[in-house]
Amino acid sequence: MDWQTIFKEIEDKLMPHFRCDVWERGLYYYLLRHTRIAGLDATTIPLSAISGTLGCSESQARKSIRSLAEKGCIELEQTRKGHYVKVFLPNELSLPSVQEQPALNIEEIDFFKNREYLDVLLKREQNQCFYCLREIKEDSCELDHVVSQLNVGDNGYRNIVASCHQCNTKKQGGSAEDFIRQLSRKNLLSEKEFEGRIQALEALKAGQIKPEINR
Ligand SMILES: [Zn+2]
């Protein structure tokens, strides 16, 4: 038997499918150890042995073993010597296969909604306002539409940046390029910084600065 695969399937399929609690989980592994792992299809196990091993009362042990049987993970027959138990492996039960999460497509992610991707945008912006380069923090920064929603800007990574509150408020529906020029005129950006921001803006729109998503 390929126990590595079996244990993976127990954890990934069987336990979540039957929503086993901590007692049922411990009990299943205990019963498995004394049946299938010992090369037996079934065995008789007294309730006292179960409660002793799990460190629970006999009534808890009884409740859990009945519950596992009701769920169908084991087959149970009460005998004078204890419970005659047969344990099923995941491939002997008809468990739905685990749906693999489809990989995230960065082009389809809404980077504005609920500030859900704020952390990755902040990382991309290196914790600086995209416009004025002032240091920004997760709890106080804002998400800004480079092309405003009024001008039909979308919520993709090419159009959403992390900014400080002031820039977000002052820029409003205006163009990002004009706003960066204003900052430069007010000496809030050095000439070098101004050029850097204009380049960053172009790279952003061209999809060249993608946030890194690890989820
Ligand atoms: Zn700013």
PDB file of C-alpha atoms and ligand atoms in Angstrom:
ATOM      1  CA  MET A   1       0.000   0.000   0.000  1.00  0.00           C
ATOM      2  CA  ASP A   2       1.162   3.493  -0.812  1.00  0.00           C
ATOM      3  CA  TRP A   3       0.696   5.052   2.601  1.00  0.00           C
ATOM      4  CA  GLN A   4       2.069   8.400   1.538  1.00  0.00           C
ATOM      5  CA  THR A   5      -0.766   8.813  -0.958  1.00  0.00           C
ATOM      6  CA  ILE A   6      -3.310   7.353   1.447  1.00  0.00           C
ATOM      7  CA  PHE A   7      -2.365   9.778   4.230  1.00  0.00           C
ATOM      8  CA  LYS A   8      -2.519  12.698   1.829  1.00  0.00           C
ATOM      9  CA  GLU A   9      -5.994  11.639   0.734  1.00  0.00           C
ATOM     10  CA  ILE A  10      -7.117  11.206   4.328  1.00  0.00           C
ATOM     11  CA  GLU A  11      -6.076  14.772   5.122  1.00  0.00           C
ATOM     12  CA  ASP A  12      -7.071  16.407   1.838  1.00  0.00           C
ATOM     13  CA  LYS A  13     -10.286  14.557   1.065  1.00  0.00           C
ATOM     14  CA  LEU A  14     -11.653  12.341   3.819  1.00  0.00           C
ATOM     15  CA  MET A  15     -11.295  14.665   6.828  1.00  0.00           C
ATOM     16  CA  PRO A  16     -12.655  17.785   5.114  1.00  0.00           C
ATOM     17  CA  HIS A  17     -15.470  15.846   3.439  1.00  0.00           C
ATOM     18  CA  PHE A  18     -16.735  14.333   6.678  1.00  0.00           C
ATOM     19  CA  ARG A  19     -15.896  17.449   8.722  1.00  0.00           C
ATOM     20  CA  CYS A  20     -14.229  15.294  11.370  1.00  0.00           C
ATOM     21  CA  ASP A  21     -13.688  16.965  14.713  1.00  0.00           C
ATOM     22  CA  VAL A  22     -10.527  16.492  16.738  1.00  0.00           C
ATOM     23  CA  TRP A  23     -11.830  13.348  18.506  1.00  0.00           C
ATOM     24  CA  GLU A  24     -13.021  11.687  15.309  1.00  0.00           C
ATOM     25  CA  ARG A  25      -9.743  12.556  13.668  1.00  0.00           C
ATOM     26  CA  GLY A  26      -7.678  11.017  16.483  1.00  0.00           C
ATOM     27  CA  LEU A  27      -9.954   8.017  16.608  1.00  0.00           C
ATOM     28  CA  TYR A  28      -9.794   7.393  12.869  1.00  0.00           C
ATOM     29  CA  TYR A  29      -5.995   7.330  12.930  1.00  0.00           C
ATOM     30  CA  TYR A  30      -5.984   5.122  16.029  1.00  0.00           C
ATOM     31  CA  LEU A  31      -8.369   2.633  14.435  1.00  0.00           C
ATOM     32  CA  LEU A  32      -6.434   2.762  11.191  1.00  0.00           C
ATOM     33  CA  ARG A  33      -3.237   1.892  13.061  1.00  0.00           C
ATOM     34  CA  HIS A  34      -4.809  -1.190  14.625  1.00  0.00           C
ATOM     35  CA  THR A  35      -6.535  -2.441  11.500  1.00  0.00           C
ATOM     36  CA  ARG A  36      -5.261  -1.574   8.036  1.00  0.00           C
ATOM     37  CA  ILE A  37      -1.735  -0.583   9.063  1.00  0.00           C
ATOM     38  CA  ALA A  38      -1.497  -3.826  11.056  1.00  0.00           C
ATOM     39  CA  GLY A  39      -2.588  -5.712   7.935  1.00  0.00           C
ATOM     40  CA  LEU A  40      -6.085  -6.476   9.259  1.00  0.00           C
ATOM     41  CA  ASP A  41      -9.400  -5.681   7.620  1.00  0.00           C
ATOM     42  CA  ALA A  42     -11.126  -5.342  10.957  1.00  0.00           C
ATOM     43  CA  THR A  43     -10.502  -5.857  14.644  1.00  0.00           C
ATOM     44  CA  THR A  44     -12.246  -5.728  17.997  1.00  0.00           C
ATOM     45  CA  ILE A  45     -11.354  -2.753  20.133  1.00  0.00           C
ATOM     46  CA  PRO A  46     -12.707  -2.161  23.646  1.00  0.00           C
ATOM     47  CA  LEU A  47     -14.044   1.298  24.381  1.00  0.00           C
ATOM     48  CA  SER A  48     -11.668   1.615  27.346  1.00  0.00           C
ATOM     49  CA  ALA A  49      -8.667   1.268  25.002  1.00  0.00           C
ATOM     50  CA  ILE A  50     -10.001   4.077  22.828  1.00  0.00           C
ATOM     51  CA  SER A  51     -10.703   6.454  25.687  1.00  0.00           C
ATOM     52  CA  GLY A  52      -7.330   5.604  27.250  1.00  0.00           C
ATOM     53  CA  THR A  53      -5.460   6.370  24.044  1.00  0.00           C
ATOM     54  CA  LEU A  54      -7.379   9.508  23.132  1.00  0.00           C
ATOM     55  CA  GLY A  55      -7.414  10.750  26.711  1.00  0.00           C
ATOM     56  CA  CYS A  56     -11.162  11.221  26.734  1.00  0.00           C
ATOM     57  CA  SER A  57     -14.115   9.819  28.643  1.00  0.00           C
ATOM     58  CA  GLU A  58     -15.723   6.570  27.515  1.00  0.00           C
ATOM     59  CA  SER A  59     -18.868   8.463  26.627  1.00  0.00           C
ATOM     60  CA  GLN A  60     -16.854  10.752  24.339  1.00  0.00           C
ATOM     61  CA  ALA A  61     -15.188   7.677  22.798  1.00  0.00           C
ATOM     62  CA  ARG A  62     -18.598   6.077  22.239  1.00  0.00           C
ATOM     63  CA  LYS A  63     -19.972   9.251  20.717  1.00  0.00           C
ATOM     64  CA  SER A  64     -17.028   9.609  18.332  1.00  0.00           C
ATOM     65  CA  ILE A  65     -16.969   5.992  17.204  1.00  0.00           C
ATOM     66  CA  ARG A  66     -20.707   6.107  16.480  1.00  0.00           C
ATOM     67  CA  SER A  67     -20.317   9.363  14.646  1.00  0.00           C
ATOM     68  CA  LEU A  68     -17.508   7.961  12.455  1.00  0.00           C
ATOM     69  CA  ALA A  69     -19.751   4.987  11.678  1.00  0.00           C
ATOM     70  CA  GLU A  70     -22.707   7.234  10.830  1.00  0.00           C
ATOM     71  CA  LYS A  71     -20.497   9.255   8.517  1.00  0.00           C
ATOM     72  CA  GLY A  72     -19.430   6.031   6.826  1.00  0.00           C
ATOM     73  CA  CYS A  73     -15.673   6.198   7.530  1.00  0.00           C
ATOM     74  CA  ILE A  74     -15.869   2.954   9.501  1.00  0.00           C
ATOM     75  CA  GLU A  75     -18.191  -0.015   9.860  1.00  0.00           C
ATOM     76  CA  LEU A  76     -19.158  -0.941  13.363  1.00  0.00           C
ATOM     77  CA  GLU A  77     -20.536  -4.002  15.072  1.00  0.00           C
ATOM     78  CA  GLN A  78     -21.030  -4.128  18.799  1.00  0.00           C
ATOM     79  CA  THR A  79     -19.784  -7.395  20.356  1.00  0.00           C
ATOM     80  CA  ARG A  80     -19.360  -8.545  23.935  1.00  0.00           C
ATOM     81  CA  LYS A  81     -15.617  -7.831  23.761  1.00  0.00           C
ATOM     82  CA  GLY A  82     -16.007  -4.341  22.384  1.00  0.00           C
ATOM     83  CA  HIS A  83     -16.527  -2.735  19.018  1.00  0.00           C
ATOM     84  CA  TYR A  84     -15.708  -4.804  15.964  1.00  0.00           C
ATOM     85  CA  VAL A  85     -14.398  -2.124  13.640  1.00  0.00           C
ATOM     86  CA  LYS A  86     -13.646  -2.043   9.952  1.00  0.00           C
ATOM     87  CA  VAL A  87     -11.902   1.094   8.721  1.00  0.00           C
ATOM     88  CA  PHE A  88     -12.318   2.412   5.205  1.00  0.00           C
ATOM     89  CA  LEU A  89      -9.569   4.119   3.254  1.00  0.00           C
ATOM     90  CA  PRO A  90     -10.332   7.220   1.162  1.00  0.00           C
ATOM     91  CA  ASN A  91     -10.269   5.281  -2.126  1.00  0.00           C
ATOM     92  CA  GLU A  92     -12.882   2.867  -0.760  1.00  0.00           C
ATOM     93  CA  LEU A  93     -15.323   5.698  -0.150  1.00  0.00           C
ATOM     94  CA  SER A  94     -16.931   7.734  -2.867  1.00  0.00           C
ATOM     95  CA  LEU A  95     -15.376  11.092  -2.061  1.00  0.00           C
ATOM     96  CA  PRO A  96     -15.681  13.997  -4.446  1.00  0.00           C
ATOM     97  CA  SER A  97     -12.302  14.905  -5.887  1.00  0.00           C
ATOM     98  CA  VAL A  98     -10.787  18.071  -4.499  1.00  0.00           C
ATOM     99  CA  GLN A  99     -11.276  20.971  -6.880  1.00  0.00           C
ATOM    100  CA  GLU A 100      -7.944  22.531  -7.643  1.00  0.00           C
ATOM    101  CA  GLN A 101      -7.971  26.287  -7.324  1.00  0.00           C
ATOM    102  CA  PRO A 102      -7.513  27.813 -10.759  1.00  0.00           C
ATOM    103  CA  ALA A 103      -4.361  29.914 -10.945  1.00  0.00           C
ATOM    104  CA  LEU A 104      -4.981  33.628 -10.477  1.00  0.00           C
ATOM    105  CA  ASN A 105      -4.903  35.567 -13.705  1.00  0.00           C
ATOM    106  CA  ILE A 106      -3.359  38.932 -12.909  1.00  0.00           C
ATOM    107  CA  GLU A 107      -5.121  40.535 -15.876  1.00  0.00           C
ATOM    108  CA  GLU A 108      -8.494  39.739 -14.337  1.00  0.00           C
ATOM    109  CA  ILE A 109      -7.813  40.811 -10.771  1.00  0.00           C
ATOM    110  CA  ASP A 110      -9.676  43.792  -9.343  1.00  0.00           C
ATOM    111  CA  PHE A 111      -6.938  45.662  -7.463  1.00  0.00           C
ATOM    112  CA  PHE A 112      -9.294  48.296  -6.105  1.00  0.00           C
ATOM    113  CA  LYS A 113     -12.064  46.272  -4.506  1.00  0.00           C
ATOM    114  CA  ASN A 114     -11.973  46.108  -0.701  1.00  0.00           C
ATOM    115  CA  ARG A 115      -8.276  47.064  -0.662  1.00  0.00           C
ATOM    116  CA  GLU A 116      -7.740  43.320  -0.946  1.00  0.00           C
ATOM    117  CA  TYR A 117      -4.491  43.659  -2.898  1.00  0.00           C
ATOM    118  CA  LEU A 118      -3.205  46.727  -1.093  1.00  0.00           C
ATOM    119  CA  ASP A 119      -0.247  44.817   0.323  1.00  0.00           C
ATOM    120  CA  VAL A 120       1.049  43.736  -3.088  1.00  0.00           C
ATOM    121  CA  LEU A 121       0.600  47.228  -4.536  1.00  0.00           C
ATOM    122  CA  LEU A 122       2.415  48.773  -1.579  1.00  0.00           C
ATOM    123  CA  LYS A 123       5.239  46.349  -2.141  1.00  0.00           C
ATOM    124  CA  ARG A 124       5.351  47.260  -5.815  1.00  0.00           C
ATOM    125  CA  GLU A 125       5.411  50.971  -4.912  1.00  0.00           C
ATOM    126  CA  GLN A 126       8.098  50.227  -2.308  1.00  0.00           C
ATOM    127  CA  ASN A 127       5.941  51.860   0.366  1.00  0.00           C
ATOM    128  CA  GLN A 128       6.084  55.207  -1.401  1.00  0.00           C
ATOM    129  CA  CYS A 129       3.255  57.249  -2.864  1.00  0.00           C
ATOM    130  CA  PHE A 130       3.241  56.522  -6.598  1.00  0.00           C
ATOM    131  CA  TYR A 131       3.074  60.261  -7.349  1.00  0.00           C
ATOM    132  CA  CYS A 132       5.040  62.212  -4.735  1.00  0.00           C
ATOM    133  CA  LEU A 133       7.260  59.416  -3.358  1.00  0.00           C
ATOM    134  CA  ARG A 134       6.292  60.272   0.205  1.00  0.00           C
ATOM    135  CA  GLU A 135       6.454  57.245   2.512  1.00  0.00           C
ATOM    136  CA  ILE A 136       3.052  55.620   2.903  1.00  0.00           C
ATOM    137  CA  LYS A 137       1.653  53.037   5.296  1.00  0.00           C
ATOM    138  CA  GLU A 138      -0.893  50.302   4.817  1.00  0.00           C
ATOM    139  CA  ASP A 139      -3.488  51.754   7.188  1.00  0.00           C
ATOM    140  CA  SER A 140      -3.352  55.351   5.962  1.00  0.00           C
ATOM    141  CA  CYS A 141      -2.559  55.153   2.248  1.00  0.00           C
ATOM    142  CA  GLU A 142      -5.129  55.235  -0.529  1.00  0.00           C
ATOM    143  CA  LEU A 143      -5.720  53.420  -3.773  1.00  0.00           C
ATOM    144  CA  ASP A 144      -5.819  55.764  -6.724  1.00  0.00           C
ATOM    145  CA  HIS A 145      -7.118  55.296 -10.247  1.00  0.00           C
ATOM    146  CA  VAL A 146      -4.429  56.608 -12.621  1.00  0.00           C
ATOM    147  CA  VAL A 147      -7.157  57.126 -15.207  1.00  0.00           C
ATOM    148  CA  SER A 148     -10.167  58.040 -13.091  1.00  0.00           C
ATOM    149  CA  GLN A 149     -13.309  55.958 -13.024  1.00  0.00           C
ATOM    150  CA  LEU A 150     -15.138  58.923 -14.553  1.00  0.00           C
ATOM    151  CA  ASN A 151     -12.821  58.615 -17.523  1.00  0.00           C
ATOM    152  CA  VAL A 152     -13.547  54.905 -17.653  1.00  0.00           C
ATOM    153  CA  GLY A 153     -10.356  53.797 -15.948  1.00  0.00           C
ATOM    154  CA  ASP A 154     -10.506  50.171 -14.823  1.00  0.00           C
ATOM    155  CA  ASN A 155      -9.382  48.439 -11.634  1.00  0.00           C
ATOM    156  CA  GLY A 156      -6.482  46.517 -13.161  1.00  0.00           C
ATOM    157  CA  TYR A 157      -2.872  46.654 -11.998  1.00  0.00           C
ATOM    158  CA  ARG A 158      -2.079  49.020 -14.886  1.00  0.00           C
ATOM    159  CA  ASN A 159      -4.463  51.595 -13.472  1.00  0.00           C
ATOM    160  CA  ILE A 160      -4.467  51.239  -9.683  1.00  0.00           C
ATOM    161  CA  VAL A 161      -1.609  52.626  -7.598  1.00  0.00           C
ATOM    162  CA  ALA A 162      -1.009  53.168  -3.905  1.00  0.00           C
ATOM    163  CA  SER A 163      -0.790  56.849  -3.063  1.00  0.00           C
ATOM    164  CA  CYS A 164      -0.822  59.212  -0.112  1.00  0.00           C
ATOM    165  CA  HIS A 165      -4.088  60.827   0.943  1.00  0.00           C
ATOM    166  CA  GLN A 166      -3.088  64.266  -0.342  1.00  0.00           C
ATOM    167  CA  CYS A 167      -2.204  63.100  -3.845  1.00  0.00           C
ATOM    168  CA  ASN A 168      -5.355  61.033  -4.072  1.00  0.00           C
ATOM    169  CA  THR A 169      -7.469  64.032  -3.027  1.00  0.00           C
ATOM    170  CA  LYS A 170      -5.692  66.621  -5.178  1.00  0.00           C
ATOM    171  CA  LYS A 171      -5.391  64.591  -8.342  1.00  0.00           C
ATOM    172  CA  GLN A 172      -9.067  63.638  -8.455  1.00  0.00           C
ATOM    173  CA  GLY A 173     -10.220  63.200 -12.061  1.00  0.00           C
ATOM    174  CA  GLY A 174      -7.234  64.960 -13.638  1.00  0.00           C
ATOM    175  CA  SER A 175      -4.604  63.232 -15.719  1.00  0.00           C
ATOM    176  CA  ALA A 176      -1.772  61.545 -13.846  1.00  0.00           C
ATOM    177  CA  GLU A 177       0.845  63.143 -16.053  1.00  0.00           C
ATOM    178  CA  ASP A 178      -0.482  66.662 -15.417  1.00  0.00           C
ATOM    179  CA  PHE A 179      -0.593  65.943 -11.713  1.00  0.00           C
ATOM    180  CA  ILE A 180       3.047  64.788 -11.674  1.00  0.00           C
ATOM    181  CA  ARG A 181       3.972  68.012 -13.526  1.00  0.00           C
ATOM    182  CA  GLN A 182       2.166  70.041 -10.871  1.00  0.00           C
ATOM    183  CA  LEU A 183       4.127  68.288  -8.127  1.00  0.00           C
ATOM    184  CA  SER A 184       7.344  69.076  -9.948  1.00  0.00           C
ATOM    185  CA  ARG A 185       6.371  72.730 -10.401  1.00  0.00           C
ATOM    186  CA  LYS A 186       5.692  72.989  -6.687  1.00  0.00           C
ATOM    187  CA  ASN A 187       9.141  71.501  -6.055  1.00  0.00           C
ATOM    188  CA  LEU A 188       7.609  68.472  -4.412  1.00  0.00           C
ATOM    189  CA  LEU A 189       9.605  66.355  -6.861  1.00  0.00           C
ATOM    190  CA  SER A 190      13.192  66.976  -7.971  1.00  0.00           C
ATOM    191  CA  GLU A 191      13.852  67.000 -11.698  1.00  0.00           C
ATOM    192  CA  LYS A 192      15.247  63.491 -11.519  1.00  0.00           C
ATOM    193  CA  GLU A 193      12.283  62.283  -9.495  1.00  0.00           C
ATOM    194  CA  PHE A 194       9.908  63.921 -11.967  1.00  0.00           C
ATOM    195  CA  GLU A 195      11.507  62.067 -14.881  1.00  0.00           C
ATOM    196  CA  GLY A 196      11.429  58.856 -12.889  1.00  0.00           C
ATOM    197  CA  ARG A 197       7.708  59.291 -12.165  1.00  0.00           C
ATOM    198  CA  ILE A 198       6.865  59.975 -15.819  1.00  0.00           C
ATOM    199  CA  GLN A 199       8.781  56.842 -16.816  1.00  0.00           C
ATOM    200  CA  ALA A 200       7.091  54.832 -14.078  1.00  0.00           C
ATOM    201  CA  LEU A 201       3.711  56.051 -15.310  1.00  0.00           C
ATOM    202  CA  GLU A 202       4.457  54.917 -18.850  1.00  0.00           C
ATOM    203  CA  ALA A 203       5.781  51.570 -17.659  1.00  0.00           C
ATOM    204  CA  LEU A 204       2.699  51.132 -15.471  1.00  0.00           C
ATOM    205  CA  LYS A 205       0.298  51.788 -18.325  1.00  0.00           C
ATOM    206  CA  ALA A 206       2.272  49.438 -20.572  1.00  0.00           C
ATOM    207  CA  GLY A 207       1.851  46.694 -17.978  1.00  0.00           C
ATOM    208  CA  GLN A 208       5.585  46.554 -17.323  1.00  0.00           C
ATOM    209  CA  ILE A 209       5.374  46.908 -13.561  1.00  0.00           C
ATOM    210  CA  LYS A 210       3.341  44.004 -12.356  1.00  0.00           C
ATOM    211  CA  PRO A 211       2.709  43.494  -8.673  1.00  0.00           C
ATOM    212  CA  GLU A 212       3.953  40.188  -7.321  1.00  0.00           C
ATOM    213  CA  ILE A 213       1.139  38.008  -6.113  1.00  0.00           C
ATOM    214  CA  ASN A 214       1.847  35.115  -3.788  1.00  0.00           C
ATOM    215  CA  ARG A 215      -1.568  33.759  -2.965  1.00  0.00           C
TER     216      ARG A 215
HETATM  217 ZN    ZN B   1       1.603  61.531  -2.651  1.00  0.00          ZN
END
